[in-house]
Structures are given as structure tokens and as C-alpha cells.
Coordinates of C-alpha atoms in Angstrom, one line a residue:
M1 CA 117.9 116.0 111.2
T2 CA 118.5 113.1 110.9
R3 CA 116.8 110.6 108.3
H4 CA 116.8 106.8 109.5
P5 CA 118.1 104.9 106.4
L6 CA 114.8 103.4 105.2
D7 CA 113.0 106.5 105.4
P8 CA 111.3 107.4 101.9
L9 CA 113.2 109.8 100.7
T10 CA 112.0 113.9 101.4
Q11 CA 111.3 116.9 99.2
D12 CA 115.0 118.5 99.6
E13 CA 116.7 115.1 98.2
I14 CA 114.6 114.1 94.9
A15 CA 115.6 117.3 94.0
R16 CA 119.5 116.6 94.7
A17 CA 119.2 112.8 92.9
R18 CA 117.0 115.1 89.8
D19 CA 120.4 117.3 89.8
I20 CA 122.4 114.6 90.1
V21 CA 121.6 113.3 87.4
R22 CA 120.3 115.7 84.6
R23 CA 124.5 116.8 85.2
D24 CA 125.8 113.8 85.3
G25 CA 123.6 111.3 83.4
G26 CA 124.2 111.9 80.0
L27 CA 120.7 112.2 78.7
S28 CA 118.9 114.9 76.7
A29 CA 116.9 117.6 77.6
A30 CA 113.6 116.0 76.3
A31 CA 115.1 113.0 79.2
W32 CA 111.8 112.6 82.2
F33 CA 111.7 110.8 85.3
E34 CA 109.9 108.0 85.9
T35 CA 111.0 106.9 89.4
I36 CA 113.0 108.6 92.1
A37 CA 112.7 106.6 94.7
L38 CA 114.2 106.2 98.0
Q39 CA 117.3 102.8 97.2
E40 CA 116.8 100.7 100.4
P41 CA 120.4 100.3 102.4
D42 CA 122.0 96.9 101.6
R43 CA 121.5 94.3 105.3
A44 CA 124.4 94.5 106.7
A45 CA 125.5 98.3 105.7
L46 CA 122.0 99.1 107.9
A47 CA 122.2 96.6 110.6
E48 CA 126.7 98.2 111.1
G49 CA 124.9 101.5 110.8
R50 CA 126.6 102.7 108.2
A51 CA 123.5 102.7 105.1
R52 CA 123.6 105.9 103.7
R53 CA 121.3 108.3 101.6
E54 CA 121.0 106.7 98.0
A55 CA 117.9 107.6 95.5
F56 CA 116.2 105.0 93.2
I57 CA 116.2 106.9 89.3
C58 CA 115.4 105.9 86.8
C59 CA 114.8 107.8 83.0
Y60 CA 113.3 107.7 80.0
D61 CA 115.4 110.1 77.1
P62 CA 113.4 110.4 74.2
A63 CA 115.6 111.3 71.9
T64 CA 116.9 108.0 71.7
G65 CA 114.1 105.8 73.1
S66 CA 116.1 104.5 75.6
T67 CA 116.1 103.5 80.3
W68 CA 118.5 104.1 81.6
D69 CA 118.8 103.2 86.0
G70 CA 121.4 103.3 88.5
V71 CA 122.1 105.0 91.9
A72 CA 122.5 108.6 93.0
D73 CA 124.5 108.7 96.5
L74 CA 123.6 111.4 98.5
E75 CA 125.6 112.4 100.6
S76 CA 127.8 112.1 98.4
G77 CA 126.3 114.2 95.6
S78 CA 127.0 111.7 92.3
L79 CA 125.5 109.1 90.3
R80 CA 126.9 105.0 92.3
R81 CA 125.7 103.0 89.1
W82 CA 124.6 105.0 86.7
A83 CA 123.6 102.7 82.9
E84 CA 121.8 101.4 79.8
A85 CA 118.7 98.8 80.5
S86 CA 119.1 97.9 77.1
G87 CA 115.0 96.7 75.3
M88 CA 112.9 97.4 78.3
H89 CA 110.8 100.5 78.9
A90 CA 110.0 102.4 81.6
R91 CA 106.3 102.3 83.5
I92 CA 104.1 105.2 81.8
V93 CA 103.8 107.9 84.4
A94 CA 100.7 110.3 84.9
D95 CA 101.6 113.3 83.0
E96 CA 102.8 110.9 79.8
F97 CA 99.7 109.4 80.5
A98 CA 97.6 112.3 80.1
A99 CA 99.9 114.3 77.0
G100 CA 99.4 110.4 75.0
G101 CA 95.2 110.6 75.4
E102 CA 94.9 114.2 74.7
A103 CA 97.5 114.0 71.5
A104 CA 94.9 111.2 69.8
K105 CA 92.4 113.8 70.0
K106 CA 93.7 116.2 68.0
D107 CA 94.3 113.2 65.5
P108 CA 92.3 113.5 62.2
R109 CA 92.1 109.6 61.9
F110 CA 90.9 109.3 65.6
I111 CA 88.2 112.9 65.2
A112 CA 86.8 111.6 61.6
A113 CA 86.4 108.2 64.3
C114 CA 84.8 110.0 66.8
A115 CA 82.7 112.0 63.5
R116 CA 80.6 108.7 61.9
R117 CA 79.5 107.4 65.8
G118 CA 78.2 111.1 66.0
I119 CA 80.6 112.7 68.4
T120 CA 81.7 116.4 67.1
D121 CA 82.7 118.1 70.7
M122 CA 86.2 116.5 71.3
D123 CA 86.4 118.9 74.3
S124 CA 84.0 115.8 76.1
V125 CA 86.2 113.1 75.2
L126 CA 88.5 110.4 77.0
V127 CA 91.1 109.3 75.5
E128 CA 93.0 106.6 77.9
A129 CA 96.6 106.1 76.7
W130 CA 97.6 102.6 78.2
A131 CA 99.9 99.5 78.0
A132 CA 99.7 98.6 75.8
G133 CA 101.0 95.4 76.9
Y134 CA 103.2 93.1 74.2
F135 CA 101.5 91.1 71.8
G136 CA 104.0 90.4 68.6
I137 CA 102.9 93.4 65.9
A138 CA 105.8 93.8 63.7
E139 CA 104.6 97.9 63.7
E140 CA 105.1 98.4 67.0
E141 CA 108.0 96.5 68.1
G142 CA 111.1 98.9 69.3
Q143 CA 108.3 101.6 69.9
R144 CA 106.8 102.9 73.2
I145 CA 102.9 101.9 72.6
A146 CA 100.0 102.9 74.0
Y147 CA 96.7 102.0 73.1
G148 CA 94.0 104.0 73.9
H149 CA 90.8 103.6 74.7
C150 CA 88.3 105.7 75.0
W151 CA 84.5 107.5 75.6
V152 CA 82.4 110.0 76.2
R153 CA 81.4 111.6 79.8
N154 CA 77.5 112.7 80.7
A155 CA 76.3 115.4 80.9
S156 CA 76.7 116.4 84.3
G157 CA 80.3 115.9 83.8
D158 CA 80.6 113.9 87.0
N159 CA 81.5 111.0 84.6
P160 CA 84.6 110.3 82.5
Y161 CA 83.4 107.0 81.9
A162 CA 79.5 107.2 81.2
R163 CA 79.3 106.6 77.6
P164 CA 81.9 103.8 76.3
I165 CA 83.2 104.5 72.3
A166 CA 83.5 100.8 72.0
N167 CA 85.6 99.4 69.2
L168 CA 87.5 102.5 68.7
H169 CA 91.2 102.0 69.5
P170 CA 94.3 105.4 68.6
V171 CA 97.5 103.4 68.5
I172 CA 99.9 106.0 70.9
D173 CA 103.5 106.8 69.8
L174 CA 104.6 108.2 72.9
R175 CA 108.0 108.0 72.2
H176 CA 106.1 111.5 69.4
M177 CA 103.4 112.2 71.3
E178 CA 101.8 109.9 67.5
V179 CA 99.3 108.7 67.0
I180 CA 100.4 105.5 64.5
R181 CA 97.2 103.9 63.5
V182 CA 93.3 103.9 64.3
D183 CA 91.7 100.8 65.5
D184 CA 88.6 100.5 64.1
F185 CA 85.7 97.8 64.6
G186 CA 83.9 99.1 63.8
V187 CA 80.9 101.7 64.7
V188 CA 78.7 101.1 68.4
P189 CA 75.7 103.3 68.7
L190 CA 76.6 105.4 72.1
P191 CA 74.4 104.3 74.6
P192 CA 72.1 106.5 76.6
D193 CA 73.1 108.3 79.0
S194 CA 73.9 107.5 82.3
A195 CA 72.7 108.4 86.3
D196 CA 75.2 111.0 87.9
I197 CA 77.2 109.8 90.2
I198 CA 76.5 112.7 92.5
Q199 CA 73.3 112.5 94.1
T200 CA 71.2 115.6 94.6
V201 CA 68.6 114.7 97.1
T202 CA 69.6 111.9 99.9
R203 CA 68.3 109.8 102.7
A204 CA 67.7 112.4 105.4
D205 CA 67.4 109.5 108.6
L206 CA 71.0 109.1 108.5
K207 CA 72.5 109.8 112.0
P208 CA 75.5 110.8 112.5
L209 CA 78.9 108.4 114.1
E210 CA 80.9 109.9 116.1
I211 CA 84.8 108.5 116.4
I212 CA 86.2 109.9 119.7
Q213 CA 89.3 109.1 122.2
S214 CA 89.2 111.2 124.7
E215 CA 93.0 110.5 126.8
G216 CA 94.3 110.1 122.0
P217 CA 95.2 107.6 120.3
S218 CA 97.4 104.6 121.7
F219 CA 100.1 104.5 119.1
T220 CA 102.6 106.6 119.1
V221 CA 104.4 107.7 116.3
D222 CA 108.7 108.9 115.7
G223 CA 109.4 109.9 112.4
H224 CA 108.1 107.4 110.4
E225 CA 108.7 104.5 113.0
V226 CA 105.6 103.2 114.6
R227 CA 104.3 101.7 117.8
W228 CA 101.2 99.9 118.9
Q229 CA 100.5 97.4 121.6
N230 CA 103.4 95.7 121.3
W231 CA 103.6 95.9 118.1
R232 CA 106.4 97.6 116.1
M233 CA 107.0 98.9 112.7
R234 CA 107.8 101.4 110.2
V235 CA 106.2 103.3 107.5
G236 CA 107.7 103.3 104.2
F237 CA 106.6 104.5 101.3
H238 CA 107.3 104.4 97.2
V239 CA 106.1 106.1 93.9
R240 CA 106.3 102.5 92.1
D241 CA 104.7 100.1 94.9
G242 CA 103.0 102.7 97.1
L243 CA 102.3 102.1 101.0
I244 CA 105.5 99.1 102.4
L245 CA 106.2 98.5 105.4
H246 CA 109.6 97.7 107.0
D247 CA 110.7 96.3 110.2
I248 CA 107.1 94.0 111.6
G249 CA 108.2 93.1 114.8
Y250 CA 106.1 91.9 118.4
E251 CA 107.7 93.3 121.6
D252 CA 107.0 90.0 123.9
R253 CA 108.4 89.5 127.0
G254 CA 110.5 92.9 127.3
R255 CA 112.4 92.6 123.7
V256 CA 110.6 93.0 120.0
R257 CA 110.8 89.4 118.7
P258 CA 111.6 90.4 114.6
I259 CA 108.9 89.1 111.5
M260 CA 108.7 91.0 108.3
H261 CA 111.5 92.6 107.3
R262 CA 109.2 93.8 104.9
A263 CA 106.6 93.8 103.1
S264 CA 104.7 95.4 100.1
M265 CA 101.6 94.7 97.9
A266 CA 105.1 94.4 95.0
E267 CA 102.4 93.8 91.6
M268 CA 99.1 93.4 90.6
V269 CA 97.3 92.3 86.9
V270 CA 93.3 93.7 86.0
P271 CA 93.3 90.2 82.5
Y272 CA 89.8 91.5 80.8
G273 CA 87.9 88.3 78.8
D274 CA 86.7 89.0 76.1
P275 CA 88.5 88.3 73.2
T276 CA 87.2 90.7 70.0
G277 CA 88.3 93.9 68.5
G278 CA 90.3 95.5 70.9
N279 CA 89.3 94.2 73.8
Y280 CA 92.1 91.5 73.8
R281 CA 94.4 94.6 74.7
R282 CA 92.8 95.1 78.6
N283 CA 95.8 92.9 80.5
A284 CA 97.0 96.1 83.0
F285 CA 100.3 96.0 85.0
D286 CA 99.0 98.1 87.9
T287 CA 102.2 98.9 89.9
G288 CA 104.7 98.1 86.8
E289 CA 102.9 99.4 83.9
Y290 CA 101.7 102.9 85.7
G291 CA 103.1 102.4 89.8
V292 CA 100.8 102.7 92.9
G293 CA 101.9 105.2 94.7
Q294 CA 102.3 108.2 92.2
F295 CA 98.3 107.9 91.9
L296 CA 97.7 108.0 95.6
D297 CA 94.5 110.4 97.0
S298 CA 95.4 112.9 99.2
L299 CA 93.2 111.4 101.9
T300 CA 90.3 113.4 104.8
L301 CA 89.1 113.2 107.8
G302 CA 86.0 112.1 108.0
C303 CA 85.6 110.6 104.0
D304 CA 88.7 108.4 103.8
C305 CA 89.4 108.1 107.6
L306 CA 87.0 108.4 110.2
G307 CA 88.8 109.0 113.9
L308 CA 91.7 109.7 116.1
I309 CA 94.0 109.6 112.3
H310 CA 97.9 110.1 111.9
Y311 CA 98.8 110.8 108.6
F312 CA 101.8 110.7 107.1
D313 CA 102.7 112.1 103.8
A314 CA 104.2 111.1 101.4
W315 CA 106.7 113.4 98.1
G316 CA 106.2 112.3 94.8
H317 CA 107.7 113.5 91.3
D318 CA 106.8 115.1 88.0
W319 CA 107.7 113.9 84.9
Q320 CA 110.1 116.5 85.4
G321 CA 111.3 115.1 88.7
K322 CA 110.0 118.6 90.6
P323 CA 109.5 117.1 93.7
K324 CA 105.3 116.5 94.4
L325 CA 103.6 116.1 98.1
I326 CA 101.0 113.8 98.2
K327 CA 99.5 115.8 101.6
N328 CA 97.9 112.4 103.5
A329 CA 98.2 110.2 101.1
I330 CA 98.6 107.4 104.0
C331 CA 96.2 107.2 107.0
M332 CA 96.8 105.0 110.0
H333 CA 93.9 104.8 113.3
E334 CA 92.7 102.4 115.2
E335 CA 89.7 100.7 114.8
D336 CA 87.3 98.9 116.8
F337 CA 86.9 95.6 115.9
G338 CA 84.2 94.1 117.7
T339 CA 84.7 90.8 120.3
L340 CA 88.9 89.9 121.2
W341 CA 87.9 87.2 123.1
K342 CA 85.4 86.5 126.1
F343 CA 84.6 83.9 128.2
T344 CA 81.6 82.9 130.4
N345 CA 82.2 80.7 133.1
W346 CA 78.6 78.9 134.1
L347 CA 79.1 77.3 137.0
T348 CA 80.0 80.7 138.6
G349 CA 78.3 82.8 136.4
Q350 CA 81.5 85.5 135.7
V351 CA 81.3 86.5 132.1
T352 CA 85.6 87.9 131.2
V353 CA 85.3 90.2 127.7
K354 CA 87.3 91.9 125.8
R355 CA 87.6 94.5 122.8
S356 CA 89.0 93.6 120.5
R357 CA 91.0 96.7 118.4
R358 CA 93.0 97.1 115.6
L359 CA 95.4 99.6 114.3
V360 CA 94.2 100.0 110.6
I361 CA 97.6 101.2 107.7
S362 CA 95.9 102.5 104.3
S363 CA 96.3 103.7 101.7
V364 CA 93.5 104.8 97.9
A365 CA 94.6 105.0 95.0
T366 CA 92.8 105.6 91.9
I367 CA 93.7 104.3 89.0
G368 CA 91.9 105.3 86.3
N369 CA 88.9 104.3 86.3
Y370 CA 89.2 102.0 89.6
V371 CA 89.6 103.1 92.9
Y372 CA 92.1 100.6 94.8
G373 CA 92.0 101.0 98.8
F374 CA 95.2 98.9 100.8
F375 CA 95.0 98.3 103.6
W376 CA 97.1 96.7 106.5
Y377 CA 95.5 96.1 110.2
F378 CA 98.4 94.2 112.9
Y379 CA 95.5 93.2 115.7
Q380 CA 96.4 93.0 119.6
D381 CA 96.5 88.9 119.1
G382 CA 100.3 88.9 117.4
N383 CA 97.5 88.7 114.1
I384 CA 98.6 90.4 110.9
G385 CA 95.4 90.8 108.8
V386 CA 95.6 92.4 104.3
E387 CA 92.8 94.2 102.2
V388 CA 92.8 95.1 99.7
K389 CA 89.1 97.3 99.1
A390 CA 87.9 97.4 95.3
T391 CA 85.8 101.2 94.4
G392 CA 85.7 103.4 91.2
I393 CA 84.2 103.0 88.5
P394 CA 83.8 99.3 86.1
F395 CA 85.7 98.8 82.9
A396 CA 81.7 99.8 80.5
S397 CA 82.5 99.4 77.5
A398 CA 79.2 99.5 74.6
L399 CA 76.6 97.2 72.4
P400 CA 73.2 98.4 71.2
V401 CA 71.3 98.4 73.4
G402 CA 69.0 95.5 74.1
K403 CA 71.6 93.2 72.6
A404 CA 73.2 90.5 75.4
S405 CA 76.9 90.8 76.4
A406 CA 79.0 87.7 75.5
Y407 CA 81.9 88.0 77.7
G408 CA 80.1 90.0 80.7
A409 CA 77.5 91.6 82.0
L410 CA 75.2 94.4 81.2
M411 CA 75.2 97.4 83.8
A412 CA 72.3 99.2 81.9
P413 CA 70.9 100.3 78.5
G414 CA 73.7 99.6 76.0
I415 CA 76.8 99.6 79.1
E416 CA 78.4 95.9 79.5
A417 CA 80.7 95.2 81.4
H418 CA 83.5 91.9 80.6
V419 CA 84.4 89.3 83.3
H420 CA 88.2 89.9 84.8
Q421 CA 90.2 89.4 87.7
H422 CA 92.5 91.9 90.2
V423 CA 95.7 89.2 90.8
F424 CA 97.6 90.9 93.3
C425 CA 100.8 89.7 94.8
Y426 CA 102.2 90.4 97.9
R427 CA 105.4 89.9 98.8
F428 CA 107.2 89.1 102.2
D429 CA 110.6 89.3 103.0
M430 CA 110.3 86.8 106.3
A431 CA 112.3 87.2 109.4
V432 CA 110.4 84.9 112.4
D433 CA 112.5 85.8 115.4
G434 CA 115.7 86.1 113.6
P435 CA 117.3 86.5 109.8
R436 CA 116.7 82.9 109.1
N437 CA 113.8 80.7 108.3
S438 CA 111.7 77.8 106.4
V439 CA 109.1 77.3 105.1
K440 CA 106.4 75.0 105.5
E441 CA 103.1 73.2 104.3
V442 CA 100.5 72.0 105.6
N443 CA 97.4 69.6 104.8
F444 CA 94.6 67.9 106.3
S445 CA 92.4 64.5 105.2
A446 CA 90.6 61.6 105.6
P447 CA 92.4 58.3 106.3
P448 CA 90.4 55.5 104.9
M449 CA 87.6 53.8 107.0
G450 CA 89.5 51.1 108.2
A451 CA 91.7 50.0 111.4
A452 CA 93.2 53.2 111.6
N453 CA 90.1 55.2 111.0
P454 CA 87.3 52.3 112.7
H455 CA 84.3 55.3 113.1
G456 CA 85.2 57.2 110.0
N457 CA 86.3 60.9 112.0
A458 CA 89.9 61.0 112.0
I459 CA 91.3 63.6 109.9
R460 CA 95.5 63.7 109.7
I461 CA 97.1 66.1 110.1
D462 CA 99.9 66.6 107.0
E463 CA 103.6 69.0 107.7
T464 CA 105.6 68.7 105.1
L465 CA 109.7 70.8 104.7
L466 CA 109.5 73.0 101.5
A467 CA 113.0 72.8 100.3
S468 CA 114.1 74.7 97.7
E469 CA 111.9 77.4 95.4
L470 CA 110.8 75.0 92.5
A471 CA 109.1 72.6 95.8
A472 CA 107.5 76.3 96.9
C473 CA 104.9 76.8 93.6
R474 CA 102.2 75.6 95.6
D475 CA 98.5 76.2 95.3
I476 CA 94.6 76.6 97.2
D477 CA 93.4 73.7 98.1
L478 CA 90.0 73.7 99.8
A479 CA 89.7 70.0 100.5
A480 CA 93.0 69.7 102.2
Q481 CA 92.4 72.8 104.3
R482 CA 95.5 73.8 103.0
Y483 CA 97.9 76.4 104.1
W484 CA 101.9 77.3 104.4
K485 CA 103.8 78.7 107.8
V486 CA 107.1 80.1 108.3
V487 CA 109.2 79.5 110.5
N488 CA 112.4 79.7 112.9
P489 CA 114.4 76.5 113.0
N490 CA 116.8 77.6 115.2
I491 CA 114.5 78.5 118.0
V492 CA 113.0 75.8 119.7
N493 CA 109.2 77.2 122.2
D494 CA 108.3 76.0 125.8
L495 CA 106.2 73.1 123.6
G496 CA 109.7 72.1 121.8
E497 CA 108.0 73.1 118.1
H498 CA 109.8 76.0 116.1
P499 CA 108.2 79.6 116.2
G500 CA 106.3 80.9 113.0
Y501 CA 103.7 82.5 111.9
K502 CA 100.7 81.7 109.3
L503 CA 99.8 82.5 106.0
V504 CA 95.9 81.3 106.0
P505 CA 94.0 82.3 102.7
G506 CA 90.6 83.8 101.8
V507 CA 89.5 85.3 98.9
N508 CA 91.0 84.5 95.6
A509 CA 90.3 82.5 93.0
L510 CA 92.8 80.7 89.9
P511 CA 93.5 82.2 86.7
Y512 CA 91.1 81.6 83.4
Q513 CA 93.9 83.5 80.8
H514 CA 96.4 80.5 78.5
P515 CA 99.8 80.0 80.1
D516 CA 100.7 80.9 76.8
S517 CA 98.8 83.4 76.2
H518 CA 100.3 87.3 75.7
V519 CA 99.5 88.0 79.7
G520 CA 100.7 85.2 80.7
R521 CA 104.0 84.5 79.0
R522 CA 103.5 88.5 80.9
A523 CA 102.4 87.9 84.3
G524 CA 103.5 84.4 84.9
F525 CA 103.2 85.2 88.3
M526 CA 99.6 84.6 88.7
Y527 CA 99.3 80.9 88.2
H528 CA 100.6 80.1 91.9
H529 CA 99.1 81.0 95.0
F530 CA 102.1 80.7 97.1
W531 CA 105.9 81.2 96.3
A532 CA 109.0 81.5 98.1
T533 CA 112.5 82.2 96.6
Q534 CA 115.7 82.8 98.3
F535 CA 116.4 86.6 99.8
S536 CA 118.3 89.5 96.0
A537 CA 117.9 92.4 97.5
E538 CA 116.9 92.3 93.3
E539 CA 113.6 91.0 93.3
L540 CA 111.4 93.3 94.5
Y541 CA 108.8 92.7 91.0
P542 CA 107.1 88.7 90.8
A543 CA 106.7 90.4 86.5
G544 CA 110.4 92.0 86.4
T545 CA 111.3 95.3 87.2
Y546 CA 110.3 96.8 83.1
P547 CA 106.8 94.4 83.1
N548 CA 106.1 97.7 80.5
Q549 CA 105.4 96.3 76.8
H550 CA 107.6 93.3 77.9
M551 CA 107.7 89.4 76.4
G552 CA 107.3 87.9 79.1
G553 CA 108.6 85.6 80.8
D554 CA 110.8 87.2 83.8
G555 CA 110.7 87.7 87.2
L556 CA 109.9 85.2 89.4
P557 CA 108.7 82.4 86.3
R558 CA 113.4 83.5 85.5
W559 CA 114.4 83.6 89.6
I560 CA 113.1 79.7 90.8
R561 CA 114.7 77.9 88.1
Q562 CA 117.5 78.5 89.6
D563 CA 116.0 76.1 92.2
R564 CA 118.2 78.5 95.5
S565 CA 117.4 76.3 99.1
L566 CA 114.5 77.2 101.2
V567 CA 115.8 75.5 104.2
N568 CA 117.3 78.2 107.1
K569 CA 117.6 81.1 105.1
D570 CA 116.4 84.3 104.3
V571 CA 113.4 84.0 102.6
V572 CA 110.3 85.8 101.3
V573 CA 106.9 85.2 100.5
W574 CA 104.7 86.0 97.8
Y575 CA 101.6 86.0 97.9
V576 CA 99.3 85.8 95.0
M577 CA 95.5 87.2 96.1
N578 CA 93.4 87.1 92.4
Y579 CA 90.4 89.0 93.1
H580 CA 87.5 87.8 89.8
H581 CA 85.1 90.3 89.0
L582 CA 82.3 89.6 86.9
P583 CA 80.1 93.3 87.1
R584 CA 76.1 93.8 87.9
P585 CA 74.3 96.5 87.5
E586 CA 74.6 97.3 91.0
D587 CA 78.0 97.9 90.2
W588 CA 77.1 101.2 88.1
P589 CA 77.6 104.1 87.8
V590 CA 79.3 103.5 90.5
Q591 CA 80.6 100.8 92.1
P592 CA 80.2 100.1 96.0
C593 CA 83.9 98.5 97.6
V594 CA 84.1 95.2 97.3
Y595 CA 87.0 92.6 99.9
A596 CA 89.4 90.5 98.9
N597 CA 91.8 90.0 102.3
F598 CA 94.3 87.0 104.4
H599 CA 95.8 86.7 107.2
W600 CA 98.8 86.3 108.7
M601 CA 98.5 84.8 112.5
P602 CA 100.8 83.8 114.8
V603 CA 101.9 79.7 115.3
G604 CA 103.8 78.8 118.1
F605 CA 105.3 82.2 118.4
F606 CA 103.7 82.9 121.6
T607 CA 103.6 80.7 124.6
A608 CA 99.9 81.6 125.6
N609 CA 97.4 84.0 124.2
P610 CA 99.2 87.2 124.5
A611 CA 95.7 89.8 124.7
L612 CA 95.6 88.2 128.0
D613 CA 96.3 91.0 129.2
V614 CA 94.3 93.3 127.5
P615 CA 91.9 95.1 129.9
S616 CA 88.3 94.9 130.0
P617 CA 86.5 97.6 128.8
K618 CA 84.8 99.8 130.9
S619 CA 81.2 99.4 131.7
K620 CA 78.6 100.0 134.2
S621 CA 77.3 96.2 134.4
S622 CA 79.3 93.3 135.9
C623 CA 79.2 91.3 132.9
C624 CA 82.9 93.0 132.8
C625 CA 86.7 91.0 134.3

């Protein structure tokens, strides 16, 4: 079977890439694989039909404490590029994460610290080997470090985070799998055992809700290519990014009009707001320090997805490079979404109603205590929706029963959760009606009362060209109802304007971490909601390729110093969505989903409402035409 150049790697391709590196990479037998994933082809080679199947590979070699990366040509069986990423740290992979926690539980100093808290059953203890970040600590310089966070599971065993062990943090040398020190900031009593997640008595009055599509779905799938209601796209996967979408376009009057080359959730960071003890080190870069893709769940019908589902499997790998199947990693289905449009002619009584249907493409990643659902919505009117659903268990810490939480909120007796933010950075490689686009900002304002605004009702519209990268570092402004749009300046529509797509913000916040803080320097992208850069194939991740233990300054803040032109160029838009979270008692012992989202909407892209031709719903009444 011929693979499309943008298709994810297969089981055999992952094994082949691993074998090439084992044979030609010059690494020790102890070296392990952080990433084996598709090396996306050069744009020109793809267009000209000469793209080769290649794999990007990153390895960490404990024998030398070094990180290596490069590209393997899977067709010739050779390494096209291979070099040490000097001073950089590979992501923490799932196997290393688990091994680090187990190593901590065997350390006599850690066992003694648990005993001082009355904990003697080490099998009940969970130690998570979190990425340590960078804090300029001399003892940690040059080492591969994890900073441990600890809990005792509940009596029923269904919640490993039920009873947090406060103030106790083993510092783990992941290279040698040993504890270098134990940070103990003082004994806090273990909280009482908490409620079970799995309840034995459930509601008895909930009736079945069934979704039936007797004639099948309206989408078609050819390998990884999807067609639905004029939409075209390709579904991809990466062990770091997770779900990726390629070649998003809309068929209009017999021609597929491109909108985006590539869309992905490129980075997320979760900084916590408690400065005491070891809590200040909780700043998880879930994409760049761990990798969303390696933690995708296998989705199940009726639980994660409801309706007539098409699943995409994904192939990842363990740290030895052994291919690992994630069955049903990506779910795709249609949803009814209420009214698409409606008009009632009050003169004739004629009612015209169209039901909205959307295509949903989603994946769910369980990353330790938190669970994130990443959802992409495609609508019949040309809109694109992006949403994150966050559930799981808020990061729990302990404090004496009856004491108030200084930097968080009580969820249960003796259990607090600190205020934190979930900051997601999405990357959109734009191609609105072609490869060269420009970026504009739109603001609204009220002119002062006077000759130009005698009745005080005027609303002025200001549209500004963001001509270069430094000019395109922008923030949401509620007072100005600000939004941004990407247009094709080479095309004029029927109204004499340039076709475009506008980015409409939804839930968002500003960061509270100081820009000169350690996490602020490492996550510089979170200080603006909107960024735009000129396309570069190497610029995929807003905190840089290797944020793990990096001292900061890489990624978007560094790239934009070039101040490249954004006028009629190959443009990449980065949107930062910040969900501010102070947990509640209702979030314990497991949090109901919270939602954060935004949209892309066509503006001047179509000549009229593109959903006029959607058929009316079948109804026995006369309300639909």
C-alpha cells in the first residue's frame, strides 16, 4: 500500500527507523528513544510529488548524558542527518517517568521521610517524576533531573491521588535512576481517606439516549483523508503533538480552496501559584517536557464517543523503540448542533429552518492526574471550532484539617488545590486561498460626542495591517472587541475585498507569573494571546524544541527578534488560550469537564452564506422548507 507523504508512520516504519539508528547512530546499548515520528516533507517536494518517507528521531544516551536527533530516510535505510543536541534534554517519556518514581520509592531517605508521616506501606505510595524545570540550582546543573510529587492512594484503590503527601519531594537523577536528595519541608498530617471515584449506587432515572444514522455517516475516509460537507483534510498523529490536521480546505463551486496547511496544539504549560516549599516547581510543559501523543487514550464507543464513529489508530513506541499501538486513538463522528439558520416570514407565515451538523475530530490524553480532550469542530457554514475539555483530578496537596488555603482552595477536609492556569498554544500554518497571506487586526471604538458623533451611537471600525512579527505580538482587548484575520492580498472577492478567515477568541486569561520568573522565561509565549511569524520548517514549538530543563528564552520570543515581514508571505499564526483554574469542592474527587474554546470564521471568503444549500430536516409538520 502506498503511503501519503503526510500519513503518520506505520508499525514497520517505526521499527525500521529504530534499527537504522541502532546500527548507524553511534550510541550505546543503553540509549533510548524519545521520538520516532514522521519527518514532514518539504513543501516544494510535496507539491512536486518527490517527497520521501522519512522519520524524525530523538534519542537520549544515559552512557554519555547526551541527547541526539536527526532524520532517517526510510526508503534508502540511511541516516540523512544525525547530531548531538548539545546541552539539551530529551522529553521525559512514559517509561522513564514510571521508572523514576519507582527508584524514589526504594531510596532509604525517602522511606524514612514517609515513616515520619506514619506511612510504611510503600506499595500504597505514588511518586510521580515531574520534569524539574530550571531554577539555577548548582547541584542540578548538567544533570537529568526529575522533581518528585507524592500521594497515598485511597482505601478502595480507585484514586492514587487521594491522600497527598505534602512537603515531601525526592529529587531524582533520571540518568542513573537514583535519588540525589530528598527535599522535606516539614511534616503535614495525611488527609483523611476521601470519597471513592467509582460509586456503587448510581442514579436510576436516566433513560437511554441513542444516536442512529440508518443510512450511514455523511463523511468518507480514504486512508487518512477525510471528506465531509465540502470540507477536505488529512488526519495525522505525532507522539509529541498528538492529533494533527493537514491540508484543511473547503470545496466551493467545484474547487477546493485551501485554508490551512497544518493545525496542531503545539505546547501547553500549567504553572501553579503556590510559592512555598517545593510547590513553586510545579510548572508542567505537557507537550514539550512529556508529549501529549504518547499519552493518548484508546477511546471506546458509548463512553468517549457517541454515535456512528470512525476511529483512527495511531502507532507510537516505547523507550526501546518498540512500536506500540494506540487503538482508537482518534475519534471522528457527526453531531447535531441545533439550529444552523432560520427565517420566519411574518408576512406569509412561511418558516425555513436548517439544522446544523458538525464534524467532530477528537483525542483524549491522560497525563498523570489531568485528562485533556482535544476537539476540532468543522461546521457546514465554513466555521472551524477548537475546544479543550479538561477533567481528571486537580493536583491535590495537603494541609492540616481546619486550616485555610493561602494560595488555593479547599476541596475536602485536609485537601487543598492551588490556583493554576492551563495555557495552550495552538499553531496554524495558514494558506487562505493560497500560500501567501497577510495578517490584520480589527478593533472597535466609540468616538467622542461631537460633530462626528452627534447622537453618541457611532462605533468606529479600525483595521490595521500587522506588517511584521514584532508588530504582531498582540493581546485580547475586550473593550475593543478585538479579533485578528488572515487574508489573501492577491485575490479580490465580489465585493472588492480580500478573502479571509478571522480568529475569534473565547475563554482566556492573562498570566500571573512574572516574566522574569524561571517559568516565565521558559514559557515566554504565554505573555501574548496572538503571535504571527513567517513560516520556517524548524519553528514548530513555541517554547523551543527542547524545553525540558532549558533555562528559557527559546521559541517565539527568540524567533520574532528577526522581525520578518508578514505582508504577502507564508504566515503562521499562534494563538494562546489560558484557562484560569481555582478548583472547587465540586472538583473532588474527580473534576467534571471544564471547557475552553475559540473559533475561526470565514470573512469575505464566500460570496454569501455557504450553508444555504443544506437540506431542511425531514419533518411531518409544515415548519420546514
